[in-house]
């Protein structure tokens, strides 16, 4: 198995190289199409990476990945299952692509919110709507002695 290369992107400007020794692959029988081959071949792939101990991420990237992928983690281990193809080779490639994509998306730093102000038009429309609502409610009151 080769090292997993994650292409450059926000949060990882030079990309990432995850050593093959840190990746764990397990194979099992997949369900779905394949006829008799489904019962005999281990084409389903489970690819795992322990985010807490990987050397590919610096501390900032590690914390961001753990936070962003928290719902997909089992402890600190990120596992990807691939069984959409009939061949183990294609499923291995699909799992590696999916893992690289997840890591690349997780490392994107959050975009800081720039405070904005309501436009003059939206302020005017809001005040006009309040005035119309006030008139509607005032018509429901008892007639005054004015």
mmCIF file of N, CA and C in Angstrom:
data_model
loop_
_atom_site.group_PDB
_atom_site.id
_atom_site.type_symbol
_atom_site.label_atom_id
_atom_site.label_comp_id
_atom_site.label_asym_id
_atom_site.label_seq_id
_atom_site.Cartn_x
_atom_site.Cartn_y
_atom_site.Cartn_z
ATOM 1 N N UNK A 1 0.853 -1.174 0.000
ATOM 2 C CA UNK A 1 0.000 0.000 0.000
ATOM 3 C C UNK A 1 0.900 1.238 0.000
ATOM 4 N N UNK A 2 0.523 2.252 -0.770
ATOM 5 C CA UNK A 2 1.287 3.496 -0.878
ATOM 6 C C UNK A 2 0.792 4.506 0.145
ATOM 7 N N UNK A 3 1.607 5.568 0.338
ATOM 8 C CA UNK A 3 1.190 6.684 1.177
ATOM 9 C C UNK A 3 -0.043 7.329 0.552
ATOM 10 N N UNK A 4 -0.894 7.893 1.400
ATOM 11 C CA UNK A 4 -2.094 8.592 0.924
ATOM 12 C C UNK A 4 -1.755 10.064 0.778
ATOM 13 N N UNK A 5 -1.960 10.588 -0.420
ATOM 14 C CA UNK A 5 -1.681 11.997 -0.692
ATOM 15 C C UNK A 5 -2.990 12.773 -0.695
ATOM 16 N N UNK A 6 -3.052 13.801 0.149
ATOM 17 C CA UNK A 6 -4.208 14.692 0.191
ATOM 18 C C UNK A 6 -3.799 15.956 -0.550
ATOM 19 N N UNK A 7 -4.541 16.348 -1.596
ATOM 20 C CA UNK A 7 -4.145 17.523 -2.381
ATOM 21 C C UNK A 7 -4.180 18.810 -1.557
ATOM 22 N N UNK A 8 -3.403 19.805 -1.975
ATOM 23 C CA UNK A 8 -3.392 21.089 -1.250
ATOM 24 C C UNK A 8 -4.763 21.745 -1.243
ATOM 25 N N UNK A 9 -5.012 22.489 -0.184
ATOM 26 C CA UNK A 9 -6.273 23.212 -0.052
ATOM 27 C C UNK A 9 -6.185 24.127 1.146
ATOM 28 N N UNK A 10 -7.260 24.849 1.450
ATOM 29 C CA UNK A 10 -7.255 25.708 2.631
ATOM 30 C C UNK A 10 -7.041 24.864 3.887
ATOM 31 N N UNK A 11 -6.157 25.314 4.748
ATOM 32 C CA UNK A 11 -5.854 24.569 5.958
ATOM 33 C C UNK A 11 -4.675 23.638 5.797
ATOM 34 N N UNK A 12 -4.356 23.269 4.558
ATOM 35 C CA UNK A 12 -3.193 22.427 4.249
ATOM 36 C C UNK A 12 -2.628 22.897 2.914
ATOM 37 N N UNK A 13 -1.955 24.056 2.895
ATOM 38 C CA UNK A 13 -1.524 24.657 1.631
ATOM 39 C C UNK A 13 -0.536 23.809 0.836
ATOM 40 N N UNK A 14 0.195 22.937 1.497
ATOM 41 C CA UNK A 14 1.146 22.091 0.765
ATOM 42 C C UNK A 14 0.616 20.681 0.594
ATOM 43 N N UNK A 15 -0.607 20.428 1.021
ATOM 44 C CA UNK A 15 -1.164 19.085 0.954
ATOM 45 C C UNK A 15 -0.674 18.255 2.127
ATOM 46 N N UNK A 16 -1.090 17.006 2.162
ATOM 47 C CA UNK A 16 -0.685 16.095 3.233
ATOM 48 C C UNK A 16 -0.201 14.786 2.634
ATOM 49 N N UNK A 17 0.730 14.152 3.306
ATOM 50 C CA UNK A 17 1.174 12.809 2.950
ATOM 51 C C UNK A 17 0.992 11.955 4.198
ATOM 52 N N UNK A 18 0.019 11.052 4.140
ATOM 53 C CA UNK A 18 -0.244 10.167 5.266
ATOM 54 C C UNK A 18 0.514 8.868 5.012
ATOM 55 N N UNK A 19 1.458 8.532 5.883
ATOM 56 C CA UNK A 19 2.251 7.316 5.675
ATOM 57 C C UNK A 19 1.363 6.067 5.647
ATOM 58 N N UNK A 20 1.727 5.129 4.783
ATOM 59 C CA UNK A 20 0.958 3.889 4.644
ATOM 60 C C UNK A 20 0.940 3.101 5.948
ATOM 61 N N UNK A 21 1.961 3.276 6.775
ATOM 62 C CA UNK A 21 2.020 2.533 8.038
ATOM 63 C C UNK A 21 0.946 2.996 9.021
ATOM 64 N N UNK A 22 0.415 4.207 8.846
ATOM 65 C CA UNK A 22 -0.615 4.730 9.750
ATOM 66 C C UNK A 22 -2.021 4.374 9.291
ATOM 67 N N UNK A 23 -2.149 3.862 8.061
ATOM 68 C CA UNK A 23 -3.449 3.465 7.532
ATOM 69 C C UNK A 23 -3.671 1.983 7.792
ATOM 70 N N UNK A 24 -4.893 1.634 8.116
ATOM 71 C CA UNK A 24 -5.239 0.246 8.375
ATOM 72 C C UNK A 24 -6.366 -0.157 7.436
ATOM 73 N N UNK A 25 -6.152 -1.228 6.683
ATOM 74 C CA UNK A 25 -7.175 -1.724 5.766
ATOM 75 C C UNK A 25 -7.657 -3.085 6.235
ATOM 76 N N UNK A 26 -8.979 -3.268 6.220
ATOM 77 C CA UNK A 26 -9.573 -4.570 6.518
ATOM 78 C C UNK A 26 -10.518 -4.909 5.385
ATOM 79 N N UNK A 27 -10.591 -6.169 5.057
ATOM 80 C CA UNK A 27 -11.418 -6.627 3.952
ATOM 81 C C UNK A 27 -12.461 -7.613 4.457
ATOM 82 N N UNK A 28 -13.652 -7.542 3.875
ATOM 83 C CA UNK A 28 -14.724 -8.468 4.242
ATOM 84 C C UNK A 28 -15.634 -8.652 3.046
ATOM 85 N N UNK A 29 -16.564 -9.561 3.190
ATOM 86 C CA UNK A 29 -17.495 -9.817 2.090
ATOM 87 C C UNK A 29 -18.531 -8.711 2.029
ATOM 88 N N UNK A 30 -18.768 -8.253 0.832
ATOM 89 C CA UNK A 30 -19.735 -7.176 0.626
ATOM 90 C C UNK A 30 -21.067 -7.756 0.190
ATOM 91 N N UNK A 31 -22.132 -7.018 0.483
ATOM 92 C CA UNK A 31 -23.444 -7.418 -0.014
ATOM 93 C C UNK A 31 -23.656 -6.742 -1.359
ATOM 94 N N UNK A 32 -24.693 -7.084 -2.023
ATOM 95 C CA UNK A 32 -25.008 -6.403 -3.271
ATOM 96 C C UNK A 32 -24.702 -7.250 -4.484
ATOM 97 N N UNK A 33 -24.594 -6.611 -5.669
ATOM 98 C CA UNK A 33 -24.443 -7.356 -6.910
ATOM 99 C C UNK A 33 -23.111 -8.101 -6.964
ATOM 100 N N UNK A 34 -23.087 -9.146 -7.757
ATOM 101 C CA UNK A 34 -21.841 -9.886 -7.928
ATOM 102 C C UNK A 34 -22.073 -11.363 -8.110
ATOM 103 N N UNK A 35 -23.306 -11.800 -7.955
ATOM 104 C CA UNK A 35 -23.598 -13.216 -8.173
ATOM 105 C C UNK A 35 -22.854 -14.091 -7.188
ATOM 106 N N UNK A 36 -22.297 -15.190 -7.689
ATOM 107 C CA UNK A 36 -21.599 -16.131 -6.820
ATOM 108 C C UNK A 36 -20.324 -15.527 -6.254
ATOM 109 N N UNK A 37 -19.755 -14.533 -6.961
ATOM 110 C CA UNK A 37 -18.512 -13.917 -6.504
ATOM 111 C C UNK A 37 -18.664 -13.225 -5.163
ATOM 112 N N UNK A 38 -19.878 -12.752 -4.848
ATOM 113 C CA UNK A 38 -20.110 -12.053 -3.578
ATOM 114 C C UNK A 38 -19.840 -12.984 -2.408
ATOM 115 N N UNK A 39 -20.156 -14.256 -2.590
ATOM 116 C CA UNK A 39 -20.019 -15.204 -1.493
ATOM 117 C C UNK A 39 -18.579 -15.656 -1.272
ATOM 118 N N UNK A 40 -17.693 -15.371 -2.208
ATOM 119 C CA UNK A 40 -16.335 -15.911 -2.108
ATOM 120 C C UNK A 40 -15.245 -14.851 -2.011
ATOM 121 N N UNK A 41 -15.503 -13.625 -2.429
ATOM 122 C CA UNK A 41 -14.430 -12.624 -2.445
ATOM 123 C C UNK A 41 -14.641 -11.581 -1.352
ATOM 124 N N UNK A 42 -13.531 -11.149 -0.791
ATOM 125 C CA UNK A 42 -13.555 -10.098 0.218
ATOM 126 C C UNK A 42 -13.347 -8.755 -0.477
ATOM 127 N N UNK A 43 -14.411 -8.210 -1.065
ATOM 128 C CA UNK A 43 -14.257 -6.984 -1.856
ATOM 129 C C UNK A 43 -14.566 -5.718 -1.066
ATOM 130 N N UNK A 44 -15.219 -5.840 0.084
ATOM 131 C CA UNK A 44 -15.534 -4.669 0.899
ATOM 132 C C UNK A 44 -14.268 -4.227 1.630
ATOM 133 N N UNK A 45 -14.018 -2.902 1.630
ATOM 134 C CA UNK A 45 -12.804 -2.363 2.238
ATOM 135 C C UNK A 45 -13.186 -1.411 3.362
ATOM 136 N N UNK A 46 -12.514 -1.559 4.500
ATOM 137 C CA UNK A 46 -12.655 -0.608 5.603
ATOM 138 C C UNK A 46 -11.274 -0.012 5.843
ATOM 139 N N UNK A 47 -11.148 1.294 5.580
ATOM 140 C CA UNK A 47 -9.888 2.014 5.723
ATOM 141 C C UNK A 47 -9.975 2.876 6.980
ATOM 142 N N UNK A 48 -8.978 2.756 7.860
ATOM 143 C CA UNK A 48 -9.007 3.480 9.135
ATOM 144 C C UNK A 48 -7.738 4.283 9.333
ATOM 145 N N UNK A 49 -7.900 5.426 10.002
ATOM 146 C CA UNK A 49 -6.782 6.298 10.343
ATOM 147 C C UNK A 49 -7.034 6.860 11.738
ATOM 148 N N UNK A 50 -6.040 6.728 12.617
ATOM 149 C CA UNK A 50 -6.147 7.294 13.960
ATOM 150 C C UNK A 50 -5.664 8.743 13.901
ATOM 151 N N UNK A 51 -6.595 9.680 14.009
ATOM 152 C CA UNK A 51 -6.257 11.102 13.883
ATOM 153 C C UNK A 51 -5.407 11.601 15.053
ATOM 154 N N UNK A 52 -5.545 10.978 16.217
ATOM 155 C CA UNK A 52 -4.812 11.443 17.392
ATOM 156 C C UNK A 52 -3.326 11.113 17.309
ATOM 157 N N UNK A 53 -2.962 10.053 16.584
ATOM 158 C CA UNK A 53 -1.559 9.645 16.569
ATOM 159 C C UNK A 53 -0.875 9.807 15.216
ATOM 160 N N UNK A 54 -1.572 10.309 14.217
ATOM 161 C CA UNK A 54 -0.954 10.442 12.907
ATOM 162 C C UNK A 54 0.108 11.538 12.905
ATOM 163 N N UNK A 55 1.181 11.300 12.163
ATOM 164 C CA UNK A 55 2.266 12.277 12.066
ATOM 165 C C UNK A 55 2.049 13.238 10.908
ATOM 166 N N UNK A 56 1.018 13.005 10.105
ATOM 167 C CA UNK A 56 0.776 13.837 8.930
ATOM 168 C C UNK A 56 0.181 15.196 9.289
ATOM 169 N N UNK A 57 -0.433 15.306 10.463
ATOM 170 C CA UNK A 57 -1.109 16.543 10.846
ATOM 171 C C UNK A 57 -0.320 17.272 11.925
ATOM 172 N N UNK A 58 -0.280 18.599 11.826
ATOM 173 C CA UNK A 58 0.288 19.361 12.938
ATOM 174 C C UNK A 58 -0.806 19.506 14.003
ATOM 175 N N UNK A 59 -0.467 20.110 15.129
ATOM 176 C CA UNK A 59 -1.409 20.152 16.256
ATOM 177 C C UNK A 59 -2.685 20.929 15.923
ATOM 178 N N UNK A 60 -2.540 22.039 15.214
ATOM 179 C CA UNK A 60 -3.719 22.841 14.843
ATOM 180 C C UNK A 60 -4.633 22.047 13.909
ATOM 181 N N UNK A 61 -4.034 21.391 12.914
ATOM 182 C CA UNK A 61 -4.820 20.587 11.974
ATOM 183 C C UNK A 61 -5.489 19.420 12.694
ATOM 184 N N UNK A 62 -4.779 18.807 13.623
ATOM 185 C CA UNK A 62 -5.321 17.662 14.367
ATOM 186 C C UNK A 62 -6.567 18.077 15.161
ATOM 187 N N UNK A 63 -6.470 19.212 15.865
ATOM 188 C CA UNK A 63 -7.607 19.683 16.657
ATOM 189 C C UNK A 63 -8.802 20.016 15.768
ATOM 190 N N UNK A 64 -8.530 20.673 14.637
ATOM 191 C CA UNK A 64 -9.607 21.040 13.716
ATOM 192 C C UNK A 64 -10.269 19.780 13.140
ATOM 193 N N UNK A 65 -9.456 18.795 12.742
ATOM 194 C CA UNK A 65 -9.996 17.558 12.166
ATOM 195 C C UNK A 65 -10.815 16.791 13.203
ATOM 196 N N UNK A 66 -10.321 16.703 14.429
ATOM 197 C CA UNK A 66 -11.058 16.001 15.475
ATOM 198 C C UNK A 66 -12.399 16.676 15.752
ATOM 199 N N UNK A 67 -12.407 18.006 15.712
ATOM 200 C CA UNK A 67 -13.649 18.746 15.964
ATOM 201 C C UNK A 67 -14.636 18.588 14.810
ATOM 202 N N UNK A 68 -14.151 18.752 13.586
ATOM 203 C CA UNK A 68 -15.036 18.716 12.416
ATOM 204 C C UNK A 68 -15.573 17.314 12.127
ATOM 205 N N UNK A 69 -14.762 16.296 12.405
ATOM 206 C CA UNK A 69 -15.154 14.922 12.075
ATOM 207 C C UNK A 69 -15.672 14.161 13.290
ATOM 208 N N UNK A 70 -15.985 14.859 14.371
ATOM 209 C CA UNK A 70 -16.374 14.206 15.626
ATOM 210 C C UNK A 70 -17.525 13.216 15.442
ATOM 211 N N UNK A 71 -18.480 13.526 14.590
ATOM 212 C CA UNK A 71 -19.635 12.642 14.416
ATOM 213 C C UNK A 71 -19.283 11.372 13.644
ATOM 214 N N UNK A 72 -18.154 11.380 12.931
ATOM 215 C CA UNK A 72 -17.751 10.228 12.130
ATOM 216 C C UNK A 72 -16.675 9.389 12.813
ATOM 217 N N UNK A 73 -16.235 9.817 13.996
ATOM 218 C CA UNK A 73 -15.126 9.153 14.670
ATOM 219 C C UNK A 73 -15.604 8.104 15.653
ATOM 220 N N UNK A 74 -14.788 7.076 15.805
ATOM 221 C CA UNK A 74 -14.976 6.084 16.859
ATOM 222 C C UNK A 74 -13.773 6.256 17.779
ATOM 223 N N UNK A 75 -13.937 7.018 18.843
ATOM 224 C CA UNK A 75 -12.787 7.438 19.653
ATOM 225 C C UNK A 75 -12.076 8.532 18.884
ATOM 226 N N UNK A 76 -10.868 8.235 18.415
ATOM 227 C CA UNK A 76 -10.152 9.176 17.549
ATOM 228 C C UNK A 76 -9.873 8.544 16.187
ATOM 229 N N UNK A 77 -10.502 7.408 15.911
ATOM 230 C CA UNK A 77 -10.253 6.676 14.666
ATOM 231 C C UNK A 77 -11.335 7.011 13.644
ATOM 232 N N UNK A 78 -10.891 7.437 12.468
ATOM 233 C CA UNK A 78 -11.787 7.715 11.350
ATOM 234 C C UNK A 78 -11.789 6.490 10.450
ATOM 235 N N UNK A 79 -12.963 5.904 10.231
ATOM 236 C CA UNK A 79 -13.090 4.704 9.399
ATOM 237 C C UNK A 79 -13.978 4.989 8.202
ATOM 238 N N UNK A 80 -13.543 4.513 7.057
ATOM 239 C CA UNK A 80 -14.281 4.675 5.805
ATOM 240 C C UNK A 80 -14.581 3.292 5.257
ATOM 241 N N UNK A 81 -15.834 3.031 4.912
ATOM 242 C CA UNK A 81 -16.222 1.765 4.288
ATOM 243 C C UNK A 81 -16.498 2.011 2.817
ATOM 244 N N UNK A 82 -16.036 1.098 1.979
ATOM 245 C CA UNK A 82 -16.308 1.191 0.544
ATOM 246 C C UNK A 82 -16.691 -0.195 0.045
ATOM 247 N N UNK A 83 -17.872 -0.297 -0.518
ATOM 248 C CA UNK A 83 -18.314 -1.587 -1.065
ATOM 249 C C UNK A 83 -19.172 -1.398 -2.310
ATOM 250 N N UNK A 84 -19.025 -0.233 -2.950
ATOM 251 C CA UNK A 84 -19.897 0.036 -4.093
ATOM 252 C C UNK A 84 -19.456 -0.667 -5.369
ATOM 253 N N UNK A 85 -18.209 -1.146 -5.423
ATOM 254 C CA UNK A 85 -17.714 -1.829 -6.618
ATOM 255 C C UNK A 85 -17.574 -3.317 -6.354
ATOM 256 N N UNK A 86 -17.472 -4.083 -7.418
ATOM 257 C CA UNK A 86 -17.334 -5.534 -7.278
ATOM 258 C C UNK A 86 -15.895 -5.939 -7.035
ATOM 259 N N UNK A 87 -14.955 -5.059 -7.370
ATOM 260 C CA UNK A 87 -13.552 -5.441 -7.196
ATOM 261 C C UNK A 87 -12.951 -4.768 -5.974
ATOM 262 N N UNK A 88 -12.080 -5.499 -5.302
ATOM 263 C CA UNK A 88 -11.414 -4.971 -4.121
ATOM 264 C C UNK A 88 -10.529 -3.782 -4.484
ATOM 265 N N UNK A 89 -9.878 -3.838 -5.625
ATOM 266 C CA UNK A 89 -8.982 -2.770 -6.051
ATOM 267 C C UNK A 89 -9.733 -1.452 -6.213
ATOM 268 N N UNK A 90 -10.906 -1.488 -6.832
ATOM 269 C CA UNK A 90 -11.702 -0.272 -7.003
ATOM 270 C C UNK A 90 -12.221 0.239 -5.666
ATOM 271 N N UNK A 91 -12.610 -0.663 -4.782
ATOM 272 C CA UNK A 91 -13.093 -0.255 -3.461
ATOM 273 C C UNK A 91 -11.966 0.353 -2.630
ATOM 274 N N UNK A 92 -10.747 -0.166 -2.772
ATOM 275 C CA UNK A 92 -9.606 0.417 -2.059
ATOM 276 C C UNK A 92 -9.369 1.847 -2.539
ATOM 277 N N UNK A 93 -9.413 2.043 -3.845
ATOM 278 C CA UNK A 93 -9.214 3.389 -4.407
ATOM 279 C C UNK A 93 -10.328 4.335 -3.958
ATOM 280 N N UNK A 94 -11.573 3.841 -3.945
ATOM 281 C CA UNK A 94 -12.705 4.676 -3.530
ATOM 282 C C UNK A 94 -12.577 5.078 -2.063
ATOM 283 N N UNK A 95 -12.159 4.152 -1.208
ATOM 284 C CA UNK A 95 -12.013 4.449 0.213
ATOM 285 C C UNK A 95 -10.904 5.469 0.434
ATOM 286 N N UNK A 96 -9.795 5.335 -0.284
ATOM 287 C CA UNK A 96 -8.684 6.288 -0.148
ATOM 288 C C UNK A 96 -9.109 7.673 -0.623
ATOM 289 N N UNK A 97 -9.837 7.729 -1.744
ATOM 290 C CA UNK A 97 -10.320 9.030 -2.252
ATOM 291 C C UNK A 97 -11.257 9.689 -1.255
ATOM 292 N N UNK A 98 -12.156 8.879 -0.671
ATOM 293 C CA UNK A 98 -13.117 9.425 0.279
ATOM 294 C C UNK A 98 -12.425 9.931 1.547
ATOM 295 N N UNK A 99 -11.430 9.184 2.024
ATOM 296 C CA UNK A 99 -10.691 9.606 3.217
ATOM 297 C C UNK A 99 -9.941 10.908 2.945
ATOM 298 N N UNK A 100 -9.302 11.004 1.787
ATOM 299 C CA UNK A 100 -8.584 12.232 1.430
ATOM 300 C C UNK A 100 -9.547 13.408 1.333
ATOM 301 N N UNK A 101 -10.717 13.193 0.742
ATOM 302 C CA UNK A 101 -11.709 14.267 0.627
ATOM 303 C C UNK A 101 -12.221 14.734 1.977
ATOM 304 N N UNK A 102 -12.498 13.774 2.873
ATOM 305 C CA UNK A 102 -12.972 14.143 4.215
ATOM 306 C C UNK A 102 -11.923 14.957 4.966
ATOM 307 N N UNK A 103 -10.670 14.520 4.893
ATOM 308 C CA UNK A 103 -9.613 15.252 5.593
ATOM 309 C C UNK A 103 -9.433 16.646 5.015
ATOM 310 N N UNK A 104 -9.487 16.742 3.694
ATOM 311 C CA UNK A 104 -9.303 18.047 3.051
ATOM 312 C C UNK A 104 -10.409 19.018 3.463
ATOM 313 N N UNK A 105 -11.661 18.531 3.518
ATOM 314 C CA UNK A 105 -12.778 19.392 3.921
ATOM 315 C C UNK A 105 -12.699 19.761 5.404
ATOM 316 N N UNK A 106 -12.245 18.809 6.231
ATOM 317 C CA UNK A 106 -12.204 19.049 7.673
ATOM 318 C C UNK A 106 -11.140 20.067 8.054
ATOM 319 N N UNK A 107 -10.100 20.196 7.242
ATOM 320 C CA UNK A 107 -8.993 21.089 7.585
ATOM 321 C C UNK A 107 -9.225 22.535 7.164
ATOM 322 N N UNK A 108 -10.306 22.797 6.444
ATOM 323 C CA UNK A 108 -10.599 24.163 6.007
ATOM 324 C C UNK A 108 -10.906 25.016 7.237
ATOM 325 N N UNK A 109 -10.147 26.097 7.444
ATOM 326 C CA UNK A 109 -10.407 26.935 8.622
ATOM 327 C C UNK A 109 -11.747 27.655 8.482
ATOM 328 N N UNK A 110 -12.408 27.912 9.609
ATOM 329 C CA UNK A 110 -13.693 28.610 9.535
ATOM 330 C C UNK A 110 -13.506 30.033 9.022
ATOM 331 N N UNK A 111 -14.439 30.485 8.225
ATOM 332 C CA UNK A 111 -14.379 31.837 7.684
ATOM 333 C C UNK A 111 -14.946 32.782 8.735
ATOM 334 N N UNK A 112 -14.161 33.771 9.175
ATOM 335 C CA UNK A 112 -14.675 34.671 10.206
ATOM 336 C C UNK A 112 -15.834 35.509 9.670
ATOM 337 N N UNK A 113 -16.836 35.700 10.494
ATOM 338 C CA UNK A 113 -18.008 36.478 10.089
ATOM 339 C C UNK A 113 -17.673 37.951 10.185
ATOM 340 N N UNK A 114 -17.950 38.628 9.102
ATOM 341 C CA UNK A 114 -17.774 40.086 9.102
ATOM 342 C C UNK A 114 -19.108 40.706 9.478
ATOM 343 N N UNK A 115 -19.134 41.514 10.532
ATOM 344 C CA UNK A 115 -20.410 42.108 10.925
ATOM 345 C C UNK A 115 -20.942 43.037 9.831
ATOM 346 N N UNK A 116 -22.223 42.958 9.602
ATOM 347 C CA UNK A 116 -22.847 43.804 8.583
ATOM 348 C C UNK A 116 -23.956 44.617 9.231
ATOM 349 N N UNK A 117 -24.379 45.639 8.514
ATOM 350 C CA UNK A 117 -25.484 46.465 8.997
ATOM 351 C C UNK A 117 -26.640 46.337 8.024
ATOM 352 N N UNK A 118 -27.866 46.454 8.524
ATOM 353 C CA UNK A 118 -29.018 46.402 7.617
ATOM 354 C C UNK A 118 -28.964 47.584 6.638
ATOM 355 N N UNK A 119 -29.439 47.347 5.431
ATOM 356 C CA UNK A 119 -29.452 48.423 4.446
ATOM 357 C C UNK A 119 -30.536 49.432 4.791
ATOM 358 N N UNK A 120 -30.422 50.629 4.229
ATOM 359 C CA UNK A 120 -31.441 51.659 4.456
ATOM 360 C C UNK A 120 -32.807 51.157 3.997
ATOM 361 N N UNK A 121 -32.824 50.472 2.845
ATOM 362 C CA UNK A 121 -34.096 49.968 2.312
ATOM 363 C C UNK A 121 -34.740 48.959 3.240
ATOM 364 N N UNK A 122 -33.940 48.039 3.792
ATOM 365 C CA UNK A 122 -34.524 47.032 4.681
ATOM 366 C C UNK A 122 -34.998 47.678 5.976
ATOM 367 N N UNK A 123 -34.296 48.698 6.462
ATOM 368 C CA UNK A 123 -34.745 49.400 7.671
ATOM 369 C C UNK A 123 -36.079 50.103 7.396
ATOM 370 N N UNK A 124 -36.167 50.763 6.224
ATOM 371 C CA UNK A 124 -37.390 51.481 5.863
ATOM 372 C C UNK A 124 -38.562 50.498 5.738
ATOM 373 N N UNK A 125 -38.333 49.338 5.085
ATOM 374 C CA UNK A 125 -39.400 48.342 4.930
ATOM 375 C C UNK A 125 -39.841 47.781 6.280
ATOM 376 N N UNK A 126 -38.891 47.575 7.186
ATOM 377 C CA UNK A 126 -39.229 47.059 8.512
ATOM 378 C C UNK A 126 -40.110 48.050 9.276
ATOM 379 N N UNK A 127 -39.734 49.325 9.260
ATOM 380 C CA UNK A 127 -40.507 50.350 9.965
ATOM 381 C C UNK A 127 -41.891 50.489 9.335
ATOM 382 N N UNK A 128 -41.975 50.439 7.993
ATOM 383 C CA UNK A 128 -43.257 50.542 7.298
ATOM 384 C C UNK A 128 -44.166 49.366 7.666
ATOM 385 N N UNK A 129 -43.597 48.166 7.743
ATOM 386 C CA UNK A 129 -44.390 46.978 8.106
ATOM 387 C C UNK A 129 -44.890 47.106 9.544
ATOM 388 N N UNK A 130 -44.046 47.638 10.429
ATOM 389 C CA UNK A 130 -44.472 47.833 11.821
ATOM 390 C C UNK A 130 -45.607 48.853 11.888
ATOM 391 N N UNK A 131 -45.510 49.918 11.084
ATOM 392 C CA UNK A 131 -46.544 50.944 11.090
ATOM 393 C C UNK A 131 -47.868 50.364 10.585
ATOM 394 N N UNK A 132 -47.819 49.561 9.506
ATOM 395 C CA UNK A 132 -49.048 48.951 8.973
ATOM 396 C C UNK A 132 -49.657 47.984 9.984
ATOM 397 N N UNK A 133 -48.818 47.216 10.647
ATOM 398 C CA UNK A 133 -49.313 46.265 11.649
ATOM 399 C C UNK A 133 -49.954 47.021 12.820
ATOM 400 N N UNK A 134 -49.356 48.137 13.200
ATOM 401 C CA UNK A 134 -49.901 48.951 14.283
ATOM 402 C C UNK A 134 -51.273 49.507 13.902
ATOM 403 N N UNK A 135 -51.402 49.972 12.664
ATOM 404 C CA UNK A 135 -52.705 50.487 12.201
ATOM 405 C C UNK A 135 -53.757 49.394 12.228
ATOM 406 N N UNK A 136 -53.386 48.195 11.742
ATOM 407 C CA UNK A 136 -54.331 47.074 11.723
ATOM 408 C C UNK A 136 -54.826 46.789 13.129
ATOM 409 N N UNK A 137 -53.910 46.773 14.077
ATOM 410 C CA UNK A 137 -54.310 46.475 15.451
ATOM 411 C C UNK A 137 -55.109 47.622 16.060
ATOM 412 N N UNK A 138 -54.773 48.839 15.666
ATOM 413 C CA UNK A 138 -55.509 49.975 16.244
ATOM 414 C C UNK A 138 -56.971 49.963 15.780
ATOM 415 N N UNK A 139 -57.271 49.456 14.589
ATOM 416 C CA UNK A 139 -58.632 49.365 14.111
ATOM 417 C C UNK A 139 -59.454 48.348 14.906
ATOM 418 N N UNK A 140 -58.792 47.465 15.614
ATOM 419 C CA UNK A 140 -59.494 46.440 16.394
ATOM 420 C C UNK A 140 -59.888 46.954 17.760
ATOM 421 N N UNK A 141 -59.358 48.097 18.171
ATOM 422 C CA UNK A 141 -59.674 48.636 19.478
ATOM 423 C C UNK A 141 -61.076 49.226 19.499
ATOM 424 N N UNK A 142 -61.568 49.456 20.710
ATOM 425 C CA UNK A 142 -62.873 50.126 20.851
ATOM 426 C C UNK A 142 -62.728 51.559 20.380
ATOM 427 N N UNK A 143 -63.750 52.065 19.796
ATOM 428 C CA UNK A 143 -63.685 53.464 19.374
ATOM 429 C C UNK A 143 -63.507 54.357 20.589
ATOM 430 N N UNK A 144 -62.654 55.296 20.476
ATOM 431 C CA UNK A 144 -62.389 56.200 21.571
ATOM 432 C C UNK A 144 -63.401 57.336 21.625
ATOM 433 N N UNK A 145 -63.314 58.178 22.620
ATOM 434 C CA UNK A 145 -64.213 59.311 22.759
ATOM 435 C C UNK A 145 -63.576 60.570 22.183
ATOM 436 N N UNK A 146 -62.593 60.421 21.304
ATOM 437 C CA UNK A 146 -61.914 61.575 20.750
ATOM 438 C C UNK A 146 -62.844 62.381 19.911
#
